mmCIF file of C-alpha atoms in Angstrom:
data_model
loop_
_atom_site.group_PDB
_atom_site.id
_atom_site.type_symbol
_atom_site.label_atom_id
_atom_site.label_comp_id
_atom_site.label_asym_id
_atom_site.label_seq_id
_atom_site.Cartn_x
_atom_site.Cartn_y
_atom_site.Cartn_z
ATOM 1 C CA UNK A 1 7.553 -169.192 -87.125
ATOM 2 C CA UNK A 2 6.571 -171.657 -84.245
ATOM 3 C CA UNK A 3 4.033 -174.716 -84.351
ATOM 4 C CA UNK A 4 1.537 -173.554 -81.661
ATOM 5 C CA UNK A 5 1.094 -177.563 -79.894
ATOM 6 C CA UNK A 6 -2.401 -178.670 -78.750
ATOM 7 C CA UNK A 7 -2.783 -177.061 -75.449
ATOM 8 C CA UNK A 8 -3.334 -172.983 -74.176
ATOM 9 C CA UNK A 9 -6.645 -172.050 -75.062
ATOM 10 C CA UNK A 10 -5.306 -168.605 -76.303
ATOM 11 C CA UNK A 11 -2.959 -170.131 -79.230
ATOM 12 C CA UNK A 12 -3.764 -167.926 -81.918
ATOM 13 C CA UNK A 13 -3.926 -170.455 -83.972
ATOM 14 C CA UNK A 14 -8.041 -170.417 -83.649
ATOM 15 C CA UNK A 15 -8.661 -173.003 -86.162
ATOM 16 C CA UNK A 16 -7.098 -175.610 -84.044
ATOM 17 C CA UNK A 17 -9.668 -176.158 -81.619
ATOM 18 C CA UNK A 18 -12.123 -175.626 -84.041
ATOM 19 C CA UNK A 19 -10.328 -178.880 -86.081
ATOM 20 C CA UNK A 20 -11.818 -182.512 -85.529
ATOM 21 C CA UNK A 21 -9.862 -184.482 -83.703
ATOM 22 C CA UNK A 22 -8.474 -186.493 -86.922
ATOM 23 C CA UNK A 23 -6.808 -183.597 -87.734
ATOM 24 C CA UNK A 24 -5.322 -182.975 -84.272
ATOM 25 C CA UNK A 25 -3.850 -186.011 -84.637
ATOM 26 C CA UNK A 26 -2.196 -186.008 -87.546
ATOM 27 C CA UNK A 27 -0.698 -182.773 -86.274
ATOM 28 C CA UNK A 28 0.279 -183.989 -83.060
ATOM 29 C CA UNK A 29 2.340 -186.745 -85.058
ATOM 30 C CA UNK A 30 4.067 -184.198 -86.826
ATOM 31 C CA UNK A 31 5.448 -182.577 -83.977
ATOM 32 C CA UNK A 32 6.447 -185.724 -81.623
ATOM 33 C CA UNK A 33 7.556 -187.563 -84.769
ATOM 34 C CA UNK A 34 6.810 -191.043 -84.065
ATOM 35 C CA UNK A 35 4.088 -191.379 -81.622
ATOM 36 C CA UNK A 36 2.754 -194.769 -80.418
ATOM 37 C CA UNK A 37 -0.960 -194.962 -79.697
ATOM 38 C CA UNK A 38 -0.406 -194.686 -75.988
ATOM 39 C CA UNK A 39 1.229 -191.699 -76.227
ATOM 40 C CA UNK A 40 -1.993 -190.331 -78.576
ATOM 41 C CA UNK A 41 -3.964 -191.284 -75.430
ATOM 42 C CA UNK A 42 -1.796 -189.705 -72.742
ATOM 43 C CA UNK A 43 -1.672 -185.903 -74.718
ATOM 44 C CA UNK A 44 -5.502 -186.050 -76.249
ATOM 45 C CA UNK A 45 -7.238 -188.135 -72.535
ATOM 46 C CA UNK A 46 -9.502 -185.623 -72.890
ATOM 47 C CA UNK A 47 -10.731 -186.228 -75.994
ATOM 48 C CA UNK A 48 -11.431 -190.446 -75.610
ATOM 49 C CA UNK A 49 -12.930 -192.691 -73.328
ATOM 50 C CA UNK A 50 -9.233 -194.910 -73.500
ATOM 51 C CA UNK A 51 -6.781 -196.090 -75.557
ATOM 52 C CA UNK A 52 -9.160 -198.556 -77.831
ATOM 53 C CA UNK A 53 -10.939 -194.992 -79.042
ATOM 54 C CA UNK A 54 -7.690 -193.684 -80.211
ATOM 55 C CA UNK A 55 -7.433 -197.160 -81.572
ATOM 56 C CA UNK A 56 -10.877 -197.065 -83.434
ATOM 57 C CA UNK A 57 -10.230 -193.471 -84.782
ATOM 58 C CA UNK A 58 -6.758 -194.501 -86.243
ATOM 59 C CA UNK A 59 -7.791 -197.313 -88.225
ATOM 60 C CA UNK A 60 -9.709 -195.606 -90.691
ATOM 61 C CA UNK A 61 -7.026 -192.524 -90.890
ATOM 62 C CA UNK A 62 -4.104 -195.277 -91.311
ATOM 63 C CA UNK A 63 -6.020 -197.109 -93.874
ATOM 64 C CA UNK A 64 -7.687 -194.923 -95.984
ATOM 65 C CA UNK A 65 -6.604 -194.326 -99.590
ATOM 66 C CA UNK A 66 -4.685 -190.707 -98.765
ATOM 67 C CA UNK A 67 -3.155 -192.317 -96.422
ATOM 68 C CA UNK A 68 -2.886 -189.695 -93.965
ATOM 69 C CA UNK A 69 -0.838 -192.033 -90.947
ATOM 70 C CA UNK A 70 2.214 -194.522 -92.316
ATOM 71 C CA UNK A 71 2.700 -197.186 -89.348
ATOM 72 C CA UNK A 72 5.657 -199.383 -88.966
ATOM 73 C CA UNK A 73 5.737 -202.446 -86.533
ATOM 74 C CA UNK A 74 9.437 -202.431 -84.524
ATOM 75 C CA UNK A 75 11.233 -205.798 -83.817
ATOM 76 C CA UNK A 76 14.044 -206.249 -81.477
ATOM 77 C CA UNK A 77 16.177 -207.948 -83.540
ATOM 78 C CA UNK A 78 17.810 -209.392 -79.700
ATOM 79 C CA UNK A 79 14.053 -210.742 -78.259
ATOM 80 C CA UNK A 80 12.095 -211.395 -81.422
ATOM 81 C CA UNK A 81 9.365 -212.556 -79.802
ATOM 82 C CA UNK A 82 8.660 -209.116 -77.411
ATOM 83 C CA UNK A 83 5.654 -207.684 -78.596
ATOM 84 C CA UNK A 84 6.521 -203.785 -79.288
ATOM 85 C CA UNK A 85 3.874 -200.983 -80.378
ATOM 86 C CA UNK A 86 3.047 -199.918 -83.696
ATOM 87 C CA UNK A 87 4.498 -196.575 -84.442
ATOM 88 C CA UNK A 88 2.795 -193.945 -86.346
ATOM 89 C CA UNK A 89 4.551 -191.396 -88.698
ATOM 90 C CA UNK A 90 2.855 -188.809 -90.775
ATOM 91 C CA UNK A 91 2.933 -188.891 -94.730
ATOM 92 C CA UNK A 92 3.109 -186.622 -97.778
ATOM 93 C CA UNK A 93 -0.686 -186.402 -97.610
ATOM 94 C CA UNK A 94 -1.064 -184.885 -93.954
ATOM 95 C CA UNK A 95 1.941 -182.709 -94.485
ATOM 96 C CA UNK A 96 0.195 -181.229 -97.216
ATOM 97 C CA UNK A 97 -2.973 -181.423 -95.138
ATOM 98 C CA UNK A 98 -1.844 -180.095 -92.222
ATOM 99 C CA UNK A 99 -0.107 -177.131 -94.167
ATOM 100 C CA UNK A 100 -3.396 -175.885 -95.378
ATOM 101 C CA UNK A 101 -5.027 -176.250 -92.253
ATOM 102 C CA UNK A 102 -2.715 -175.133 -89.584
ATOM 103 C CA UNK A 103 -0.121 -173.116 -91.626
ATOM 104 C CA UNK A 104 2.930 -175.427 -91.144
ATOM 105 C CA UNK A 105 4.983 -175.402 -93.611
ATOM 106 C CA UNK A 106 5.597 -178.466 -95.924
ATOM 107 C CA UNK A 107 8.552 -180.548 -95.774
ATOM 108 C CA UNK A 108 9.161 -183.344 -97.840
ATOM 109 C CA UNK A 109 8.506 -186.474 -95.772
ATOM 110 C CA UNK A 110 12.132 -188.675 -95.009
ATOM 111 C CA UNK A 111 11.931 -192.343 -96.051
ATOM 112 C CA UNK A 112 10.280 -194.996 -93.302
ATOM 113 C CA UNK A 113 12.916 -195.866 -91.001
ATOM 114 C CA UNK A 114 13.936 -199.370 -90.132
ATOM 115 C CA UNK A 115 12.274 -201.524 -88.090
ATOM 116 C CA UNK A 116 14.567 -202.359 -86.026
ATOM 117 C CA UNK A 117 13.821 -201.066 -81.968
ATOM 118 C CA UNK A 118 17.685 -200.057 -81.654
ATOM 119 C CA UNK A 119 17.448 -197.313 -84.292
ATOM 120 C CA UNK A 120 13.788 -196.289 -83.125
ATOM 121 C CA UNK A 121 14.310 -196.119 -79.532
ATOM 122 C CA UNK A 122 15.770 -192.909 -79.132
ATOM 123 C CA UNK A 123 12.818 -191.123 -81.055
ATOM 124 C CA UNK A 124 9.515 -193.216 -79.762
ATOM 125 C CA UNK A 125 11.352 -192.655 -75.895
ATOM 126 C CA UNK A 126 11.577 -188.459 -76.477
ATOM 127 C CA UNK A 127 7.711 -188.496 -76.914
ATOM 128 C CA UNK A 128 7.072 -188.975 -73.795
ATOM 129 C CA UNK A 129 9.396 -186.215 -72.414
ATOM 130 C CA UNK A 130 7.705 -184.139 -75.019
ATOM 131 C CA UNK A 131 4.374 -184.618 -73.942
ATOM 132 C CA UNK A 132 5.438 -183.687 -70.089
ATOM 133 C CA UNK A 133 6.223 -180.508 -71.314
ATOM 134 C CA UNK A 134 3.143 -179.896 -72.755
ATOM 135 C CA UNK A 135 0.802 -181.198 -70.538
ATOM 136 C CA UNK A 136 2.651 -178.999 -67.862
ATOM 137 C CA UNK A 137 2.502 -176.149 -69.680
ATOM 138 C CA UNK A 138 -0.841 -176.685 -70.591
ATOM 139 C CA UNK A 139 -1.795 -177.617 -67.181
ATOM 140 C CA UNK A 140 0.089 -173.857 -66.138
ATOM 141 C CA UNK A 141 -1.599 -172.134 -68.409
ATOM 142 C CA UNK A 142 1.608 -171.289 -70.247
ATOM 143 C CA UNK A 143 1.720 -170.642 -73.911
ATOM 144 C CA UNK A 144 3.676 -173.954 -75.544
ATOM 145 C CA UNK A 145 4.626 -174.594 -78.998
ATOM 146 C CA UNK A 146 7.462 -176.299 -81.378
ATOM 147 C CA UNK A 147 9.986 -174.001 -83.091
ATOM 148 C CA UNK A 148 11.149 -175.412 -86.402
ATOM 149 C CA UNK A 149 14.227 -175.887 -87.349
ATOM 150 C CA UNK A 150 13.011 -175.113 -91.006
ATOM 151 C CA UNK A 151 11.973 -171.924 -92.503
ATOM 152 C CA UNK A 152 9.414 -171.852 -95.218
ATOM 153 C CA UNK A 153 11.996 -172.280 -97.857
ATOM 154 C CA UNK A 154 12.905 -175.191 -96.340
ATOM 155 C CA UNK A 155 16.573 -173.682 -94.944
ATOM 156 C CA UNK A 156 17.953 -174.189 -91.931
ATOM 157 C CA UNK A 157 16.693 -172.257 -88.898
ATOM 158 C CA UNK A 158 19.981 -172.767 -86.812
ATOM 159 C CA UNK A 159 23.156 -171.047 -88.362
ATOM 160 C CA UNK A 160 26.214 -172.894 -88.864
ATOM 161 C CA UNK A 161 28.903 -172.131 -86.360
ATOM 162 C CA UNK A 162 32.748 -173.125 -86.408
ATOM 163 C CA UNK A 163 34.498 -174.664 -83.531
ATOM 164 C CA UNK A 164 38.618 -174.996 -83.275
ATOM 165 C CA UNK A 165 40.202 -178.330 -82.236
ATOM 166 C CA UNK A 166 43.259 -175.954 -81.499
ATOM 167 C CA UNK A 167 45.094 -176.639 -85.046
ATOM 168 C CA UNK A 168 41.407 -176.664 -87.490
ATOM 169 C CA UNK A 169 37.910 -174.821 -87.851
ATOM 170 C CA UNK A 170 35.416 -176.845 -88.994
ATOM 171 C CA UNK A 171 32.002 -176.100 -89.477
ATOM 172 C CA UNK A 172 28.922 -177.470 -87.727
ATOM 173 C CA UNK A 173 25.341 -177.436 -88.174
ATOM 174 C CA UNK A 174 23.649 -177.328 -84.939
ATOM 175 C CA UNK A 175 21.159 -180.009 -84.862
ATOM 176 C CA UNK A 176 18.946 -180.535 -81.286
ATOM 177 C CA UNK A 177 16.624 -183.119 -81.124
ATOM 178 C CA UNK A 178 13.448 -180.416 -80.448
ATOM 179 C CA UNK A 179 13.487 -176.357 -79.619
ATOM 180 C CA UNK A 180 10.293 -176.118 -77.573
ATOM 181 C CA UNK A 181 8.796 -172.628 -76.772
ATOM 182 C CA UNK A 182 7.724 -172.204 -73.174
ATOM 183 C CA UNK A 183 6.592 -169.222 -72.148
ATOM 184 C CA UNK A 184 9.018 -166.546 -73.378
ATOM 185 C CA UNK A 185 12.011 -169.327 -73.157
ATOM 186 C CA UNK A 186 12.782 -171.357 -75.655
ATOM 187 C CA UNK A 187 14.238 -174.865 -74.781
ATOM 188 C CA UNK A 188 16.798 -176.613 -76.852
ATOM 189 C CA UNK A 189 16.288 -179.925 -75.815
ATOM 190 C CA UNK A 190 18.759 -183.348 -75.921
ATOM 191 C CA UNK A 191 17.147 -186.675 -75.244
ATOM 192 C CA UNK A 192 19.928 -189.112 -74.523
ATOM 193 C CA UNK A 193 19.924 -192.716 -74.524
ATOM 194 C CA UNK A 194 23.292 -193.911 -72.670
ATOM 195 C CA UNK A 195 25.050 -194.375 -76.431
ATOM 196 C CA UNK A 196 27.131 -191.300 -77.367
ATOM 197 C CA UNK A 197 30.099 -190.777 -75.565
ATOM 198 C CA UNK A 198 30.221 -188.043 -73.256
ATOM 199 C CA UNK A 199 33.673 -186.224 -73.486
ATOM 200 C CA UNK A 200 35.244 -184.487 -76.255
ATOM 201 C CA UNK A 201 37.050 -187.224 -78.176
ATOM 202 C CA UNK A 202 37.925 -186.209 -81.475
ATOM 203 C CA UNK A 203 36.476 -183.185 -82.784
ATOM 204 C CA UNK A 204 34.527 -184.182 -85.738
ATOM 205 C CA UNK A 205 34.928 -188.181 -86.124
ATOM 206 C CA UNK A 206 32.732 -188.121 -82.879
ATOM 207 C CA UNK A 207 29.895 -186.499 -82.115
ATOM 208 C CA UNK A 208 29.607 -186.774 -78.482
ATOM 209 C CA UNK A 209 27.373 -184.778 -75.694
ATOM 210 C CA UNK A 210 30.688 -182.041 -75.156
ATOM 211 C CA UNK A 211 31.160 -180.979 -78.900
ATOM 212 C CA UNK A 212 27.264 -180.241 -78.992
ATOM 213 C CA UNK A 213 28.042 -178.028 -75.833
ATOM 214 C CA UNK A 214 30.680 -176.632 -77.403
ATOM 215 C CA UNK A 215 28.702 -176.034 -80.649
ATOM 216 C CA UNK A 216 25.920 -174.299 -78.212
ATOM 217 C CA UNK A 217 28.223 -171.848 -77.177
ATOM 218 C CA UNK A 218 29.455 -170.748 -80.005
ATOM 219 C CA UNK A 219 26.002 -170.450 -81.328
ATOM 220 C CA UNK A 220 25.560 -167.879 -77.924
ATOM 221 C CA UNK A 221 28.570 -166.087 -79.064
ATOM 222 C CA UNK A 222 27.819 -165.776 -82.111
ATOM 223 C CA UNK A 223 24.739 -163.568 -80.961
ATOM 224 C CA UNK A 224 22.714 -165.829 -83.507
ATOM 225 C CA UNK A 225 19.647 -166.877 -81.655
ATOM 226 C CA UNK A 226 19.153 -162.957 -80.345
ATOM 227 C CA UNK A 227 18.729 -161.690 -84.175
ATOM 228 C CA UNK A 228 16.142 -164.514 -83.982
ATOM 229 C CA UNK A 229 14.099 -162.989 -81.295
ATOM 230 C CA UNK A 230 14.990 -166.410 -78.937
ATOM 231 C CA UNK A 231 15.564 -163.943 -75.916
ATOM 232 C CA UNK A 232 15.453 -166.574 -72.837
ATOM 233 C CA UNK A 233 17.014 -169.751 -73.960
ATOM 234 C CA UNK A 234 17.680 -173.129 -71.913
ATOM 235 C CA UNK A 235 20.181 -176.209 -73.052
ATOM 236 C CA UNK A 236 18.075 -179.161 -71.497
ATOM 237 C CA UNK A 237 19.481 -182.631 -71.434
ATOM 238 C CA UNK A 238 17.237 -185.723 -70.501
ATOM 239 C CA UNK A 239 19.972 -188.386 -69.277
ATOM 240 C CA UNK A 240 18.949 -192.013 -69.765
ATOM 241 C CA UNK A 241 21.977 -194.306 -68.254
ATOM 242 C CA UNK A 242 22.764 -197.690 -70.394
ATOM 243 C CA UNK A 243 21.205 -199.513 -67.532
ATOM 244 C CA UNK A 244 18.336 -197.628 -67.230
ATOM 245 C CA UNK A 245 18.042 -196.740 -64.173
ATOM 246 C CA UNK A 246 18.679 -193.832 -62.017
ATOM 247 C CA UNK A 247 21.638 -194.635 -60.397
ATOM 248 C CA UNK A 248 23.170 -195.294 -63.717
ATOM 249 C CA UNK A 249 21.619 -192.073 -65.824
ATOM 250 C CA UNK A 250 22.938 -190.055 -62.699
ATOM 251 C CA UNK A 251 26.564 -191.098 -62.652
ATOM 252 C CA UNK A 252 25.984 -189.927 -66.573
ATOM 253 C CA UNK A 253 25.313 -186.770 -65.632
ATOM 254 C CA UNK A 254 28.061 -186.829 -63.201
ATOM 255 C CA UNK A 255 30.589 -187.063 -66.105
ATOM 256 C CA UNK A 256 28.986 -184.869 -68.614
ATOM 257 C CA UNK A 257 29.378 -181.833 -65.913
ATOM 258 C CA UNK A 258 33.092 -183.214 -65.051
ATOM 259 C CA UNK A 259 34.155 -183.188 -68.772
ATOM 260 C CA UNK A 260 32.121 -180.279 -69.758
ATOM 261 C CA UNK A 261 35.113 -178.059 -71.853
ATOM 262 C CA UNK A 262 36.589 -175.500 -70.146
ATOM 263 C CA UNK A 263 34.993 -172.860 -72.904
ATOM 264 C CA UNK A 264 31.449 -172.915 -72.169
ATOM 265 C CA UNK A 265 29.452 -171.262 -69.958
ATOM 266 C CA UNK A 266 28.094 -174.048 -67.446
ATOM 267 C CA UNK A 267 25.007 -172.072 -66.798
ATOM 268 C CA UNK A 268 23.614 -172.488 -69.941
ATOM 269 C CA UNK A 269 23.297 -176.207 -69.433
ATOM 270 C CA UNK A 270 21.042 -178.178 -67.128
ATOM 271 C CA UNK A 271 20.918 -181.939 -66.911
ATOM 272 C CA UNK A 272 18.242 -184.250 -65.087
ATOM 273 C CA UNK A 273 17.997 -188.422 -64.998
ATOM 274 C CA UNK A 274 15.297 -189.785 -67.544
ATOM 275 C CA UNK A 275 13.666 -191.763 -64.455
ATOM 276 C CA UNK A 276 13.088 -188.863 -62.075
ATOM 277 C CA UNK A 277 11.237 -187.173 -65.102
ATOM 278 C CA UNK A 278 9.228 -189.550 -65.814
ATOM 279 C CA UNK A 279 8.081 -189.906 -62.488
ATOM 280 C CA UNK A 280 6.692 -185.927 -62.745
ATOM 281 C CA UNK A 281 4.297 -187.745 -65.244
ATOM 282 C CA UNK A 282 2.161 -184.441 -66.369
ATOM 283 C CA UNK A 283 3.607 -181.551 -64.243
ATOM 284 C CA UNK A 284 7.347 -181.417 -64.519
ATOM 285 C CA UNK A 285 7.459 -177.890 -63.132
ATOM 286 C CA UNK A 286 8.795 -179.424 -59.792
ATOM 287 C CA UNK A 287 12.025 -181.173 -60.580
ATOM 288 C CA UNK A 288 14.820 -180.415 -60.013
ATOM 289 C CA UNK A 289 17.313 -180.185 -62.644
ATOM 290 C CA UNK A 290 21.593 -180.029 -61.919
ATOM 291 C CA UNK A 291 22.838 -176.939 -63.936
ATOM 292 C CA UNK A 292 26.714 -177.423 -65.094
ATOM 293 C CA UNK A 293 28.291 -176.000 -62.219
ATOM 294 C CA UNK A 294 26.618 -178.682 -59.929
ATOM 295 C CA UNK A 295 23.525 -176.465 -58.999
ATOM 296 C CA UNK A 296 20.438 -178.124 -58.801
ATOM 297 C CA UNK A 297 17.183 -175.720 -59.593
ATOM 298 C CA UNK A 298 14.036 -175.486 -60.803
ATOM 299 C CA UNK A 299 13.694 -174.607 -64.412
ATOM 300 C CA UNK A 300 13.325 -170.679 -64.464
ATOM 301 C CA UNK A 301 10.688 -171.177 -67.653
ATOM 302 C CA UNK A 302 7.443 -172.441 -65.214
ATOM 303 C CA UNK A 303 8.253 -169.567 -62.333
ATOM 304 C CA UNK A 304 5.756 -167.188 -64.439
ATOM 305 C CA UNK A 305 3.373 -169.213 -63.804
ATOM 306 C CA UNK A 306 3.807 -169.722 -60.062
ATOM 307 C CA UNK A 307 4.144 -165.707 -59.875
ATOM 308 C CA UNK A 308 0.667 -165.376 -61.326
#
């Protein structure tokens, strides 16, 4: 079942809006993971006057005896002195909480991560590309939500497919960084940083951006996500170059559609540079994205709403 998100007013989830806003919050840092209080602001604006209100209602949630909101303070082990945001995670205690409440089903919380920016990046970065979605689909009147990749017996949503290095099969667990739901798509998103390598490499030493494709399309082949009930589905990959910058994220994407193996279907796959999507800020519906043959396009998933 998916996590209906905080944002069409016809989520059947009824009891959501009808939640404080404490509890919104702790849900909210279920789904994004590891929110900063910034982010907080930019998905709930509505609900505070600025960030110092989100500050004001998180102390008391973070320090409470429950202790509903763990928060870890990053370093950057290569500029100690640069001042980085607290990061909020949720705990055993909203799990539970928000499992009564909203019906998501408890997972056992993994141990707090390391302080250390490098290994935190990746996640606190993907936020922000999460809440575009949302606020776009939101602002579209689209239905939005996050599909698991746990069922309620705490199994793996996405099957395990095998892929041939021409000599072996090994098996893979397919493991995306979110599924979103848009709509009637479903979007099985990669946020990348500039660190994996791109091309195949060796088939299971390294897991680089083409064995995930090639794990993708298996999964399609398979006829997996269909006995699911995922009818429209979208690879998405948000390209952030080592440089960080556009010229540099672009010339990524460059080589992920030249090395892209020959036995996948490029049209499953669409690629766009972290820094034009964060310029979309709150309405991504716009951008264009390059699909794996080298066509650039709107995402088909907001055209419903354009329609209507």
């Amino acid at each position: 079942m998916p996590t209906q998100a905080i944002s069409a007013n016809n989520t059947p989830l009824q009891s959501l809006f009808e939640a404080p806003i404490e509890d919104r919050i702790l849900l909210s840092c279920h789904l994004l993971g590891k929110p900063t209080v910034a982010q907080f602001y930019r998905l709930h604006a509505g609900e505070f006057a600025g960030i110092r209100s989100v500050n004001r209602l998180l102390e008391p949630i973070k320090k409470s005896d429950d202790r509903m909101l763990a928060v870890i303070q990053p370093i950057d082990i290569e500029q100690i002195s640069r001042k980085l945001p607290h990061i909020y995670l949720d705990t055993t205690q909203s799990r539970r909480r928000i499992q009564k409440l909203f019906g998501v089903p408890y997972r056992r919380t993994p141990e707090l991560p390391s302080c250390d920016w490098r290994f935190l990046f990746h996640d606190v970065t993907m936020v922000d590309e999460l809440i575009s979605f949302e606020l776009t689909a939101r602002g579209h009147g689209l239905p939005f939500g996050y599909e698991s990749h746990f069922d309620e017996d705490g199994k793996q949503v996405y099957p395990k497919v095998t892929i041939s290095d021409g000599q072996l099969v090994h098996p893979i667990q397919p493991k995306p960084d979110k599924t979103l739901i848009v709509g009637d798509y479903h979007l099985v998103l990669e946020h990348d940083c500039g660190e994996e390598t791109v091309s195949l490499g060796h088939i299971m030493r390294d897991a680089t951006i083409a064995r995930k494709q090639l794990v993708y399309e298996q999964l399609e082949r398979d006829g997996e996500l269909d006995r699911l009930g995922w009818n429209k589905r979208l690879y998405l990959y948000v390209i952030n170059g080592k440089r960080r910058t556009k010229k540099s994220s672009r010339t990524r994407i460059k080589s992920c559609i030249e090395t892209l193996p020959e036995t996948v279907d490029p049209h499953r796959f669409f690629f766009i540079d972290r820094q034009t999507f964060m310029e979309a800020e709150d309405d991504i519906s716009r951008l264009m994205w390059m699909r794996g043959d080298g066509q650039v396009m709107e995402l088909p998933c907001w055209s419903r709403s354009r329609k209507g």
